[in-house]
Amino acid sequence: MSQDSTTAPETSRKLSGRRRREIVAVLLFSGGPIFESSIPLSVFGIDRQDAGVPRYRLLVCAGEDVPLRTTGGLELTAPYGLEALSRAGTVVVPAWRSITQPPPPAALDALRRAHEEGARIVGLCTGAFVLAAAGLLDGRPATTHWMYAPTLAKRYPSVHVDPRELFVDDGDILTSAGTAAGIDLCLHIVRTDHGADAAGALARRLVVPPRRSGGQERYLDRSLPEEIGADPLAEVVAWALEHLHEQFDVEALAARAYMSRRTFDRRFRSLTGSAPLQWLITQRVLQAQRLLETSDYSVDEVAGRCGFRSPVALRGHFRRQLGSSPAAYRAAYRARRPQGGPVERTDRPDRADRLDRLDRLDRLERLDRLERADRPDRAEVIEQRSGEHSMPLRRPGAPVGHAGHTSHAAHHHHPPHPDPGKPESDAYAPRLPEQAAGRASGRPTLPGQRERPVG
C-alpha cells in the first residue's frame, strides 16, 4: 500500500506483553549514512508534546559490536544493544551500508524475533535489504531507492519490489524509497498512530509537507543496475537507451539479443527487476520528461522524438507515470525553474499566472485542452519573421489610421491583453526559422535524427 492510502493494513500479529507501542528502537550499523540515520532520531526522539505531537520513547541500538562510524567519518556510541529490541513496538532500520554485504546474523535474528512478537518493522532506503535478508519481505510488496530496486528484485526474487512508490505500508512491514522518503514514511507512522493533526503538527516543526503526492518515478534516471555491466544483455540495453527516438518494440530487442521473446523476457526481468515492455515505456517517458524541460518542441514533436507512435500514447503513459499531462508538467516546471534556466517565450501570456487562476480540480483537464488550442494568429507570426526592416502588421482589433497604417496609439509598445478565455497552446507555438533548425534555440538533437524541414 502506498502513501496515497488513507488507511493502513491491520497488523497481523498481536504485540507481546513485554513490548510497548510507544517505544521505537532504531538499529544502527557502522558505515551507515548519517542523514537516513538521523531521520527516525529526529522524528521519534524529540519531545514535541507542546506542539500536539504525542511522545515516543526512543531506543538507539547498535546492530554490531564494532565502532559505529558514519559515511562522513563520525563515530557514534549507541546507548543500547540488540537486547533492547525486545522492548520495542516499532523497530526502524535506516539505510544499510552496502547492498553487496550481508548484514550481521545476530541482527537478523533479533529482527525476526521482534517481528514474531508483533513488532512493526520499518526499513528506510537500503534498509529494505536488511529486512529482505532476514526473510521478512518474502511474498510482500516493498520499495527502496529507485537506483537499487533492480538489485533488490534480482537478489530476492520473492519480494514484490515497486520502485515507483515513496513508501509501502504492508501493515507490520514498512519500507521507503531513498533519503528524504524516510521522512514521508516516519510521518505516515505518526499519522497512523495518532492521526492527521499530530502528523501535520510534526510536519510543520520539520518544515516539510505533511503528505507528498506522487512517487519517485519523477526522479528515475537512465542509470543501469550495478551488475548489468558484465552481462551479455548490457549491449542490448545500452543500444535501446541510445535509440529511444526510433520506433522499436521488445521483439526487436529480443532479436538483437538472439533470443526468443520468452527467454528475453525472463533474462531481462532477472537482470533489471522489471518487465522489458514496462522498462522501455518508462525510459521513453523519462526522455519525454527531459525534452519537455530542456527544449521548445511541441508535445507532438516530443512524442515522435521519444519513439511513441502517437501523441495520444505519450499523454497516456506520461499521465500514468507522472500524474499529469505533458503540457501541465512543462508549465509547472517552467513556473518553478531557477533563474538562468531554459528561456521561455515572452510573446505569450504568463502560463504560471494562468495556472494560479485555475481551479485545482480541473487544472489538468484545461491544460490538456491547451495542447489542442488554435495556432496563434498568423499575422503575429509574420510580424515576428519580418524583422526590423518590415512594417509591423496590424493585429486583429488594433485601431487603424490613414492609409491602412496603425494609429498613433498602436505604435506605443503596449503589450496586447490576452483573452483569458482562450489561452495559447504549448503544442502549436510559432517558431522562427532558425529555431526550427535547432540553432537559435539550442535544443538538443538526438543521435541519428534529422531535423524536420521548415515550412
Tab-separated table of C-alpha atoms in Angstrom:
chain	number	residue	atom	x	y	z
A	1	MET	CA	0.000	0.000	0.000
A	2	SER	CA	1.411	3.363	-0.994
A	3	GLN	CA	1.476	6.748	0.588
A	4	ASP	CA	-1.797	7.692	-1.114
A	5	SER	CA	-3.727	5.321	1.075
A	6	THR	CA	-5.793	6.756	3.854
A	7	THR	CA	-5.947	3.597	5.914
A	8	ALA	CA	-3.143	1.205	6.719
A	9	PRO	CA	-3.476	-2.580	6.782
A	10	GLU	CA	-4.073	-4.067	10.196
A	11	THR	CA	-1.076	-5.674	11.864
A	12	SER	CA	-1.477	-9.447	11.684
A	13	ARG	CA	0.319	-10.241	14.955
A	14	LYS	CA	-0.559	-9.193	18.467
A	15	LEU	CA	2.189	-7.335	20.307
A	16	SER	CA	3.747	-9.431	23.068
A	17	GLY	CA	3.344	-8.310	26.674
A	18	ARG	CA	6.876	-7.041	27.173
A	19	ARG	CA	6.774	-4.738	24.145
A	20	ARG	CA	5.265	-1.244	24.193
A	21	ARG	CA	3.658	0.568	21.287
A	22	GLU	CA	5.231	3.900	22.205
A	23	ILE	CA	8.801	2.517	22.212
A	24	VAL	CA	10.697	2.901	18.929
A	25	ALA	CA	14.079	1.211	18.504
A	26	VAL	CA	16.452	2.456	15.797
A	27	LEU	CA	19.013	-0.126	14.704
A	28	LEU	CA	22.320	1.458	13.631
A	29	PHE	CA	25.245	-0.155	11.850
A	30	SER	CA	28.729	1.082	11.081
A	31	GLY	CA	29.128	2.768	7.703
A	32	GLY	CA	25.529	3.955	7.562
A	33	PRO	CA	24.734	7.373	6.037
A	34	ILE	CA	24.117	9.970	8.718
A	35	PHE	CA	21.114	11.601	7.032
A	36	GLU	CA	18.955	8.472	6.903
A	37	SER	CA	20.118	7.521	10.402
A	38	SER	CA	19.118	10.899	11.803
A	39	ILE	CA	15.567	10.879	10.388
A	40	PRO	CA	13.976	8.459	12.894
A	41	LEU	CA	16.066	10.004	15.689
A	42	SER	CA	14.584	13.414	14.943
A	43	VAL	CA	11.013	12.218	14.398
A	44	PHE	CA	10.722	9.845	17.368
A	45	GLY	CA	13.430	11.084	19.720
A	46	ILE	CA	12.408	14.699	20.423
A	47	ASP	CA	9.629	15.666	22.795
A	48	ARG	CA	7.169	17.863	20.876
A	49	GLN	CA	4.133	17.492	23.121
A	50	ASP	CA	3.870	21.281	23.258
A	51	ALA	CA	3.016	21.178	19.530
A	52	GLY	CA	0.419	18.468	19.938
A	53	VAL	CA	2.643	15.540	18.945
A	54	PRO	CA	2.350	12.539	21.301
A	55	ARG	CA	5.659	11.464	22.688
A	56	TYR	CA	7.521	8.312	21.662
A	57	ARG	CA	10.280	6.710	23.677
A	58	LEU	CA	13.396	6.210	21.567
A	59	LEU	CA	15.978	3.435	21.985
A	60	VAL	CA	19.091	3.784	19.811
A	61	CYS	CA	20.596	0.310	19.403
A	62	ALA	CA	23.895	-0.870	17.956
A	63	GLY	CA	23.406	-3.641	15.419
A	64	GLU	CA	27.002	-4.852	15.776
A	65	ASP	CA	29.880	-4.626	18.232
A	66	VAL	CA	32.338	-2.734	16.009
A	67	PRO	CA	32.661	1.063	16.373
A	68	LEU	CA	29.774	2.802	14.634
A	69	ARG	CA	31.148	5.261	12.087
A	70	THR	CA	29.005	7.186	9.631
A	71	THR	CA	29.825	7.782	5.970
A	72	GLY	CA	31.315	11.136	6.970
A	73	GLY	CA	33.716	9.519	9.424
A	74	LEU	CA	31.855	10.491	12.582
A	75	GLU	CA	31.984	7.895	15.350
A	76	LEU	CA	28.774	7.192	17.227
A	77	THR	CA	28.096	5.492	20.526
A	78	ALA	CA	24.738	3.757	20.837
A	79	PRO	CA	23.407	3.509	24.411
A	80	TYR	CA	21.724	0.140	23.784
A	81	GLY	CA	22.495	-3.150	22.088
A	82	LEU	CA	20.394	-5.747	20.311
A	83	GLU	CA	18.791	-6.862	23.575
A	84	ALA	CA	16.857	-3.573	23.756
A	85	LEU	CA	14.895	-4.535	20.633
A	86	SER	CA	12.866	-6.893	22.834
A	87	ARG	CA	11.048	-3.877	24.367
A	88	ALA	CA	10.173	-2.018	21.170
A	89	GLY	CA	6.817	-1.970	19.428
A	90	THR	CA	8.480	-0.479	16.328
A	91	VAL	CA	11.968	-1.256	15.000
A	92	VAL	CA	13.472	1.066	12.361
A	93	VAL	CA	16.428	0.056	10.184
A	94	PRO	CA	17.941	3.073	8.374
A	95	ALA	CA	19.950	2.666	5.197
A	96	TRP	CA	22.300	-0.323	5.165
A	97	ARG	CA	25.944	0.455	4.459
A	98	SER	CA	26.336	-1.727	1.355
A	99	ILE	CA	23.875	-3.631	-0.780
A	100	THR	CA	26.590	-6.179	-1.555
A	101	GLN	CA	27.386	-7.081	2.071
A	102	PRO	CA	25.265	-9.429	4.197
A	103	PRO	CA	24.018	-7.939	7.497
A	104	PRO	CA	25.250	-9.433	10.781
A	105	PRO	CA	23.426	-12.695	11.595
A	106	ALA	CA	22.736	-11.610	15.187
A	107	ALA	CA	20.901	-8.506	13.968
A	108	LEU	CA	18.838	-10.573	11.513
A	109	ASP	CA	17.857	-12.959	14.305
A	110	ALA	CA	16.788	-10.042	16.500
A	111	LEU	CA	14.637	-8.617	13.697
A	112	ARG	CA	12.936	-11.965	13.076
A	113	ARG	CA	12.218	-12.354	16.766
A	114	ALA	CA	10.815	-8.824	17.015
A	115	HIS	CA	8.521	-9.479	14.079
A	116	GLU	CA	7.329	-12.784	15.511
A	117	GLU	CA	6.425	-10.970	18.725
A	118	GLY	CA	4.273	-8.445	16.874
A	119	ALA	CA	6.657	-5.511	16.462
A	120	ARG	CA	6.290	-3.231	13.446
A	121	ILE	CA	9.475	-3.412	11.304
A	122	VAL	CA	10.496	-0.426	9.176
A	123	GLY	CA	13.254	-0.259	6.545
A	124	LEU	CA	14.365	3.149	5.228
A	125	CYS	CA	16.025	3.278	1.801
A	126	THR	CA	18.513	0.376	1.563
A	127	GLY	CA	17.383	-0.790	4.997
A	128	ALA	CA	14.997	-2.872	2.892
A	129	PHE	CA	17.975	-5.102	2.056
A	130	VAL	CA	18.352	-5.908	5.759
A	131	LEU	CA	14.659	-6.784	6.042
A	132	ALA	CA	14.908	-8.910	2.887
A	133	ALA	CA	17.984	-10.704	4.214
A	134	ALA	CA	16.005	-11.564	7.353
A	135	GLY	CA	13.258	-13.066	5.182
A	136	LEU	CA	10.700	-10.518	6.368
A	137	LEU	CA	9.860	-9.295	2.852
A	138	ASP	CA	9.207	-12.697	1.272
A	139	GLY	CA	5.950	-12.571	-0.673
A	140	ARG	CA	5.378	-8.924	0.329
A	141	PRO	CA	5.358	-5.611	-1.533
A	142	ALA	CA	8.308	-3.337	-0.793
A	143	THR	CA	10.245	-0.418	-2.183
A	144	THR	CA	13.718	1.074	-1.896
A	145	HIS	CA	15.773	3.736	-3.645
A	146	TRP	CA	14.987	3.542	-7.379
A	147	MET	CA	18.676	3.011	-8.173
A	148	TYR	CA	18.836	-0.152	-6.048
A	149	ALA	CA	15.356	-1.523	-6.765
A	150	PRO	CA	16.515	-3.774	-9.658
A	151	THR	CA	19.250	-5.246	-7.461
A	152	LEU	CA	16.792	-5.904	-4.640
A	153	ALA	CA	14.392	-7.604	-7.054
A	154	LYS	CA	17.145	-9.743	-8.565
A	155	ARG	CA	18.722	-10.780	-5.286
A	156	TYR	CA	15.410	-11.510	-3.551
A	157	PRO	CA	13.008	-12.658	-6.304
A	158	SER	CA	10.233	-13.468	-3.817
A	159	VAL	CA	9.973	-9.767	-2.866
A	160	HIS	CA	7.467	-7.732	-4.890
A	161	VAL	CA	9.622	-4.649	-5.466
A	162	ASP	CA	7.815	-1.492	-6.611
A	163	PRO	CA	10.331	1.267	-7.457
A	164	ARG	CA	7.548	3.798	-8.129
A	165	GLU	CA	6.415	4.400	-4.545
A	166	LEU	CA	7.814	6.784	-1.945
A	167	PHE	CA	6.948	4.186	0.666
A	168	VAL	CA	4.982	0.969	1.027
A	169	ASP	CA	2.878	0.121	4.103
A	170	ASP	CA	2.127	-3.592	4.329
A	171	GLY	CA	0.809	-3.488	7.877
A	172	ASP	CA	3.577	-4.752	10.132
A	173	ILE	CA	6.300	-4.302	7.493
A	174	LEU	CA	7.001	-0.870	6.003
A	175	THR	CA	9.689	0.260	3.546
A	176	SER	CA	10.600	3.603	1.996
A	177	ALA	CA	12.473	4.925	-1.018
A	178	GLY	CA	15.740	6.812	-0.727
A	179	THR	CA	16.837	9.577	1.620
A	180	ALA	CA	14.040	12.124	2.175
A	181	ALA	CA	11.341	9.497	1.555
A	182	GLY	CA	12.236	8.249	5.022
A	183	ILE	CA	10.651	11.429	6.375
A	184	ASP	CA	7.475	10.650	4.436
A	185	LEU	CA	7.307	7.178	5.943
A	186	CYS	CA	8.003	8.358	9.500
A	187	LEU	CA	5.249	10.989	9.173
A	188	HIS	CA	2.953	8.243	7.885
A	189	ILE	CA	3.694	6.196	11.003
A	190	VAL	CA	2.823	9.161	13.240
A	191	ARG	CA	-0.356	9.703	11.197
A	192	THR	CA	-1.283	6.035	11.581
A	193	ASP	CA	-0.626	6.051	15.328
A	194	HIS	CA	-2.054	9.431	16.331
A	195	GLY	CA	-3.978	10.935	13.418
A	196	ALA	CA	-3.545	13.616	10.782
A	197	ASP	CA	-3.410	16.525	13.248
A	198	ALA	CA	-0.378	15.099	15.046
A	199	ALA	CA	1.392	14.343	11.760
A	200	GLY	CA	0.594	17.825	10.461
A	201	ALA	CA	1.963	19.459	13.608
A	202	LEU	CA	5.145	17.409	13.319
A	203	ALA	CA	5.495	18.290	9.623
A	204	ARG	CA	5.255	21.981	10.455
A	205	ARG	CA	8.025	21.605	13.029
A	206	LEU	CA	10.187	19.799	10.467
A	207	VAL	CA	9.222	22.343	7.747
A	208	VAL	CA	8.202	19.614	5.301
A	209	PRO	CA	4.916	18.777	3.530
A	210	PRO	CA	2.671	16.577	5.690
A	211	ARG	CA	2.000	14.343	2.674
A	212	ARG	CA	3.805	14.439	-0.648
A	213	SER	CA	1.899	13.421	-3.763
A	214	GLY	CA	3.236	11.185	-6.486
A	215	GLY	CA	6.036	8.678	-6.235
A	216	GLN	CA	9.728	8.506	-7.064
A	217	GLU	CA	9.172	7.997	-10.802
A	218	ARG	CA	9.974	11.634	-11.492
A	219	TYR	CA	13.444	11.087	-10.018
A	220	LEU	CA	14.286	7.989	-12.039
A	221	ASP	CA	17.487	8.092	-14.023
A	222	ARG	CA	18.707	6.210	-17.054
A	223	SER	CA	21.345	4.563	-14.866
A	224	LEU	CA	21.618	0.816	-15.257
A	225	PRO	CA	21.773	-1.648	-12.382
A	226	GLU	CA	25.252	-2.033	-10.936
A	227	GLU	CA	25.543	-5.653	-12.017
A	228	ILE	CA	24.470	-5.228	-15.640
A	229	GLY	CA	27.873	-4.270	-17.000
A	230	ALA	CA	29.202	-7.829	-17.171
A	231	ASP	CA	26.015	-9.346	-18.594
A	232	PRO	CA	25.715	-10.024	-22.360
A	233	LEU	CA	22.338	-8.281	-22.287
A	234	ALA	CA	24.040	-4.990	-21.359
A	235	GLU	CA	24.821	-4.214	-25.010
A	236	VAL	CA	21.156	-4.541	-25.981
A	237	VAL	CA	20.040	-2.320	-23.095
A	238	ALA	CA	22.668	0.292	-23.968
A	239	TRP	CA	21.533	0.240	-27.620
A	240	ALA	CA	17.919	0.759	-26.566
A	241	LEU	CA	18.834	3.812	-24.486
A	242	GLU	CA	20.742	5.340	-27.412
A	243	HIS	CA	17.886	4.749	-29.890
A	244	LEU	CA	14.808	5.735	-27.895
A	245	HIS	CA	13.922	8.192	-30.669
A	246	GLU	CA	13.341	5.246	-33.010
A	247	GLN	CA	10.208	3.129	-33.027
A	248	PHE	CA	11.083	-0.396	-31.938
A	249	ASP	CA	9.442	-2.900	-29.630
A	250	VAL	CA	10.514	-5.689	-27.298
A	251	GLU	CA	10.517	-8.161	-30.185
A	252	ALA	CA	13.257	-6.072	-31.826
A	253	LEU	CA	15.294	-6.092	-28.614
A	254	ALA	CA	14.917	-9.864	-28.297
A	255	ALA	CA	16.090	-10.250	-31.891
A	256	ARG	CA	19.168	-8.133	-31.194
A	257	ALA	CA	19.926	-10.389	-28.236
A	258	TYR	CA	19.438	-13.508	-30.438
A	259	MET	CA	16.819	-14.800	-28.011
A	260	SER	CA	13.206	-15.818	-28.193
A	261	ARG	CA	10.745	-13.349	-26.730
A	262	ARG	CA	10.040	-15.618	-23.742
A	263	THR	CA	13.717	-16.174	-22.952
A	264	PHE	CA	14.466	-12.472	-23.375
A	265	ASP	CA	11.640	-11.510	-21.020
A	266	ARG	CA	12.890	-13.904	-18.367
A	267	ARG	CA	16.534	-12.808	-18.637
A	268	PHE	CA	15.652	-9.124	-18.739
A	269	ARG	CA	13.442	-9.346	-15.664
A	270	SER	CA	16.113	-11.208	-13.697
A	271	LEU	CA	18.682	-8.591	-14.677
A	272	THR	CA	16.740	-5.374	-14.121
A	273	GLY	CA	13.825	-6.406	-11.909
A	274	SER	CA	11.352	-5.103	-14.487
A	275	ALA	CA	9.469	-6.477	-17.475
A	276	PRO	CA	11.134	-5.269	-20.714
A	277	LEU	CA	7.998	-3.571	-22.049
A	278	GLN	CA	7.458	-1.605	-18.844
A	279	TRP	CA	11.134	-0.680	-18.729
A	280	LEU	CA	11.052	0.548	-22.320
A	281	ILE	CA	7.934	2.662	-21.712
A	282	THR	CA	9.491	4.143	-18.570
A	283	GLN	CA	12.656	5.112	-20.457
A	284	ARG	CA	10.615	6.768	-23.224
A	285	VAL	CA	8.632	8.760	-20.656
A	286	LEU	CA	11.869	9.835	-18.959
A	287	GLN	CA	13.226	11.022	-22.298
A	288	ALA	CA	9.996	12.953	-22.915
A	289	GLN	CA	10.350	14.497	-19.470
A	290	ARG	CA	13.840	15.766	-20.344
A	291	LEU	CA	12.743	17.217	-23.680
A	292	LEU	CA	9.800	18.995	-22.073
A	293	GLU	CA	12.222	20.561	-19.588
A	294	THR	CA	15.062	21.495	-21.927
A	295	SER	CA	13.533	22.117	-25.361
A	296	ASP	CA	10.775	24.094	-27.035
A	297	TYR	CA	9.427	21.146	-29.018
A	298	SER	CA	5.677	20.781	-29.152
A	299	VAL	CA	4.126	17.808	-27.387
A	300	ASP	CA	3.551	16.141	-30.749
A	301	GLU	CA	7.236	16.557	-31.643
A	302	VAL	CA	8.317	15.237	-28.249
A	303	ALA	CA	6.217	12.123	-28.816
A	304	GLY	CA	7.946	11.469	-32.128
A	305	ARG	CA	11.413	12.069	-30.714
A	306	CYS	CA	10.814	9.578	-27.894
A	307	GLY	CA	9.640	6.703	-30.059
A	308	PHE	CA	5.926	6.894	-29.250
A	309	ARG	CA	3.700	6.011	-32.171
A	310	SER	CA	1.353	8.908	-31.447
A	311	PRO	CA	0.968	11.892	-29.098
A	312	VAL	CA	-2.017	10.097	-27.558
A	313	ALA	CA	0.259	7.242	-26.472
A	314	LEU	CA	2.704	9.714	-24.918
A	315	ARG	CA	-0.039	11.515	-22.994
A	316	GLY	CA	-1.477	8.279	-21.632
A	317	HIS	CA	1.817	6.829	-20.418
A	318	PHE	CA	3.049	10.217	-19.165
A	319	ARG	CA	-0.049	10.740	-17.046
A	320	ARG	CA	0.078	7.200	-15.644
A	321	GLN	CA	3.727	7.519	-14.614
A	322	LEU	CA	3.961	11.165	-13.533
A	323	GLY	CA	0.372	12.037	-12.676
A	324	SER	CA	-0.011	14.947	-15.093
A	325	SER	CA	-0.225	15.691	-18.791
A	326	PRO	CA	2.932	16.710	-20.713
A	327	ALA	CA	1.687	20.297	-21.043
A	328	ALA	CA	0.933	20.517	-17.322
A	329	TYR	CA	4.352	19.140	-16.469
A	330	ARG	CA	6.132	21.643	-18.730
A	331	ALA	CA	4.119	24.562	-17.362
A	332	ALA	CA	4.784	23.573	-13.753
A	333	TYR	CA	8.488	23.042	-14.458
A	334	ARG	CA	8.901	26.431	-16.112
A	335	ALA	CA	6.951	28.169	-13.389
A	336	ARG	CA	9.461	26.989	-10.798
A	337	ARG	CA	12.620	26.825	-12.941
A	338	PRO	CA	15.662	28.525	-11.378
A	339	GLN	CA	17.000	31.761	-12.789
A	340	GLY	CA	19.206	31.079	-15.759
A	341	GLY	CA	17.273	28.001	-16.842
A	342	PRO	CA	15.832	27.453	-20.316
A	343	VAL	CA	14.471	30.677	-21.779
A	344	GLU	CA	10.723	30.643	-22.246
A	345	ARG	CA	8.914	32.605	-24.953
A	346	THR	CA	7.879	36.067	-23.796
A	347	ASP	CA	5.320	36.854	-26.519
A	348	ARG	CA	2.579	34.774	-24.894
A	349	PRO	CA	0.651	35.204	-21.647
A	350	ASP	CA	2.365	34.040	-18.471
A	351	ARG	CA	1.355	30.404	-18.066
A	352	ALA	CA	2.235	30.416	-14.375
A	353	ASP	CA	-0.255	33.226	-13.775
A	354	ARG	CA	-2.934	31.349	-15.679
A	355	LEU	CA	-2.300	28.198	-13.672
A	356	ASP	CA	-2.683	30.109	-10.441
A	357	ARG	CA	-6.147	31.200	-11.546
A	358	LEU	CA	-7.264	27.707	-12.493
A	359	ASP	CA	-9.145	25.652	-10.003
A	360	ARG	CA	-7.062	22.780	-8.650
A	361	LEU	CA	-9.600	20.130	-9.522
A	362	ASP	CA	-9.895	20.914	-13.237
A	363	ARG	CA	-6.368	22.154	-13.883
A	364	LEU	CA	-5.160	19.080	-15.701
A	365	GLU	CA	-8.203	18.882	-17.976
A	366	ARG	CA	-7.876	22.532	-19.013
A	367	LEU	CA	-4.168	22.115	-19.660
A	368	ASP	CA	-4.958	19.154	-21.895
A	369	ARG	CA	-7.140	21.468	-23.943
A	370	LEU	CA	-4.229	23.882	-24.272
A	371	GLU	CA	-2.411	21.270	-26.296
A	372	ARG	CA	-5.150	21.339	-28.918
A	373	ALA	CA	-5.786	25.083	-28.935
A	374	ASP	CA	-5.668	27.000	-32.233
A	375	ARG	CA	-2.363	28.291	-33.540
A	376	PRO	CA	-1.543	31.953	-32.728
A	377	ASP	CA	-2.706	34.491	-35.270
A	378	ARG	CA	-0.666	34.222	-38.471
A	379	ALA	CA	-0.191	37.984	-38.593
A	380	GLU	CA	1.795	37.836	-35.389
A	381	VAL	CA	3.983	35.041	-36.785
A	382	ILE	CA	4.693	37.022	-39.956
A	383	GLU	CA	5.438	40.098	-37.881
A	384	GLN	CA	7.998	38.150	-35.859
A	385	ARG	CA	9.664	36.875	-39.009
A	386	SER	CA	9.666	40.237	-40.790
A	387	GLY	CA	12.419	41.749	-38.594
A	388	GLU	CA	13.265	45.421	-38.191
A	389	HIS	CA	13.041	46.269	-41.898
A	390	SER	CA	9.396	45.364	-42.304
A	391	MET	CA	6.378	47.342	-41.299
A	392	PRO	CA	4.512	45.753	-38.371
A	393	LEU	CA	1.317	44.139	-39.455
A	394	ARG	CA	-1.908	45.163	-37.790
A	395	ARG	CA	-3.148	42.837	-35.089
A	396	PRO	CA	-6.814	41.976	-35.238
A	397	GLY	CA	-8.788	44.654	-33.417
A	398	ALA	CA	-5.983	47.253	-33.387
A	399	PRO	CA	-7.019	50.853	-34.245
A	400	VAL	CA	-6.303	51.816	-37.866
A	401	GLY	CA	-5.082	55.234	-39.036
A	402	HIS	CA	-4.797	56.661	-42.528
A	403	ALA	CA	-3.504	54.633	-45.481
A	404	GLY	CA	-4.046	51.382	-43.619
A	405	HIS	CA	-1.318	52.059	-41.022
A	406	THR	CA	-1.834	51.560	-37.363
A	407	SER	CA	-2.867	54.567	-35.344
A	408	HIS	CA	-0.503	56.572	-33.150
A	409	ALA	CA	-1.623	54.653	-30.063
A	410	ALA	CA	-0.775	51.392	-31.748
A	411	HIS	CA	2.877	52.499	-32.185
A	412	HIS	CA	3.372	52.628	-28.443
A	413	HIS	CA	4.696	49.315	-27.257
A	414	HIS	CA	1.842	48.341	-25.028
A	415	PRO	CA	1.548	44.556	-24.951
A	416	PRO	CA	-1.835	43.245	-26.039
A	417	HIS	CA	-4.095	41.978	-23.309
A	418	PRO	CA	-4.549	38.247	-23.816
A	419	ASP	CA	-8.001	36.830	-23.829
A	420	PRO	CA	-8.165	34.859	-20.559
A	421	GLY	CA	-10.805	32.622	-22.038
A	422	LYS	CA	-8.586	31.453	-24.925
A	423	PRO	CA	-5.046	30.695	-23.759
A	424	GLU	CA	-2.421	29.862	-26.338
A	425	SER	CA	-1.014	26.393	-26.685
A	426	ASP	CA	2.429	24.997	-25.985
A	427	ALA	CA	1.799	22.372	-28.618
A	428	TYR	CA	1.475	24.844	-31.514
A	429	ALA	CA	3.751	27.725	-30.513
A	430	PRO	CA	5.099	29.715	-33.524
A	431	ARG	CA	8.790	29.252	-34.220
A	432	LEU	CA	11.402	31.278	-36.072
A	433	PRO	CA	13.089	29.501	-38.996
A	434	GLU	CA	16.406	29.311	-37.200
A	435	GLN	CA	14.657	27.901	-34.147
A	436	ALA	CA	13.140	25.175	-36.285
A	437	ALA	CA	16.647	24.340	-37.481
A	438	GLY	CA	17.742	23.945	-33.867
A	439	ARG	CA	20.400	26.695	-33.985
A	440	ALA	CA	18.891	29.694	-32.192
A	441	SER	CA	17.048	27.750	-29.540
A	442	GLY	CA	19.970	25.479	-28.666
A	443	ARG	CA	17.696	22.488	-28.286
A	444	PRO	CA	19.327	19.066	-28.290
A	445	THR	CA	19.301	16.778	-31.294
A	446	LEU	CA	19.169	13.078	-30.594
A	447	PRO	CA	21.772	10.764	-32.230
A	448	GLY	CA	20.960	9.640	-35.732
A	449	GLN	CA	17.996	12.009	-36.088
A	450	ARG	CA	17.452	14.557	-38.845
A	451	GLU	CA	15.841	17.915	-38.308
A	452	ARG	CA	12.307	18.418	-39.576
A	453	PRO	CA	12.048	20.604	-42.703
A	454	VAL	CA	10.823	24.138	-42.229
A	455	GLY	CA	7.678	25.369	-43.932
